[in-house]
């Protein structure tokens, strides 16, 4: 089954994008730590570890197909944000960029009848729906909370416990 130079190059770029996401979320975790939001910090740290796992999936796939991994440059991540909302808006922006990039590689794999790459990317297509939804949910909560320290405290606790089930869930217990 062919693994073209074009697809290989696109997969290497995606590997770079996933490592960049790892780096960005690690810096966000450090930002949240610096403003004493340990739950946000832990949540973002976990997110960074997921991105690292994504990067390694691409690395292994490129190798398994007989390709050559080419590591690109990683740019310095933003260290400071004006607010939690600003950081999460940036995170959503990142995820949308990742989704677009995966769609473009998928389209290329379809064009080249590269079924192995399509099968591999299916997991990421589903994962991106979940990641964008989660970021959107947290943004919705941050908008509702506004300047309420109580609300932010509760959300910090919730995220520190491992997540958010979404604003539509009746049991997430976060005051508006
Ligand atoms: Fe691996 Fe959140 O994209």
mmCIF file of C-alpha atoms and ligand atoms in Angstrom, residues 18 25 47 51 54 95 98 128 131, ligand 1:
data_model
loop_
_atom_site.group_PDB
_atom_site.id
_atom_site.type_symbol
_atom_site.label_atom_id
_atom_site.label_comp_id
_atom_site.label_asym_id
_atom_site.label_seq_id
_atom_site.Cartn_x
_atom_site.Cartn_y
_atom_site.Cartn_z
ATOM 1 C CA UNK A 18 0.807 17.875 18.066
ATOM 2 C CA UNK A 25 -0.762 23.390 26.934
ATOM 3 C CA UNK A 47 -4.228 17.880 28.182
ATOM 4 C CA UNK A 51 -1.093 15.854 22.983
ATOM 5 C CA UNK A 54 -1.079 12.027 19.889
ATOM 6 C CA UNK A 95 -7.932 22.583 18.388
ATOM 7 C CA UNK A 98 -5.587 20.760 14.412
ATOM 8 C CA UNK A 128 -11.148 16.298 17.586
ATOM 9 C CA UNK A 131 -11.664 18.085 22.141
HETATM 10 FE FE1 LIG B 1 -4.040 16.364 19.410
HETATM 11 FE FE2 LIG B 1 -5.865 18.339 20.742
HETATM 12 O O1 LIG B 1 -5.124 17.740 19.164
#
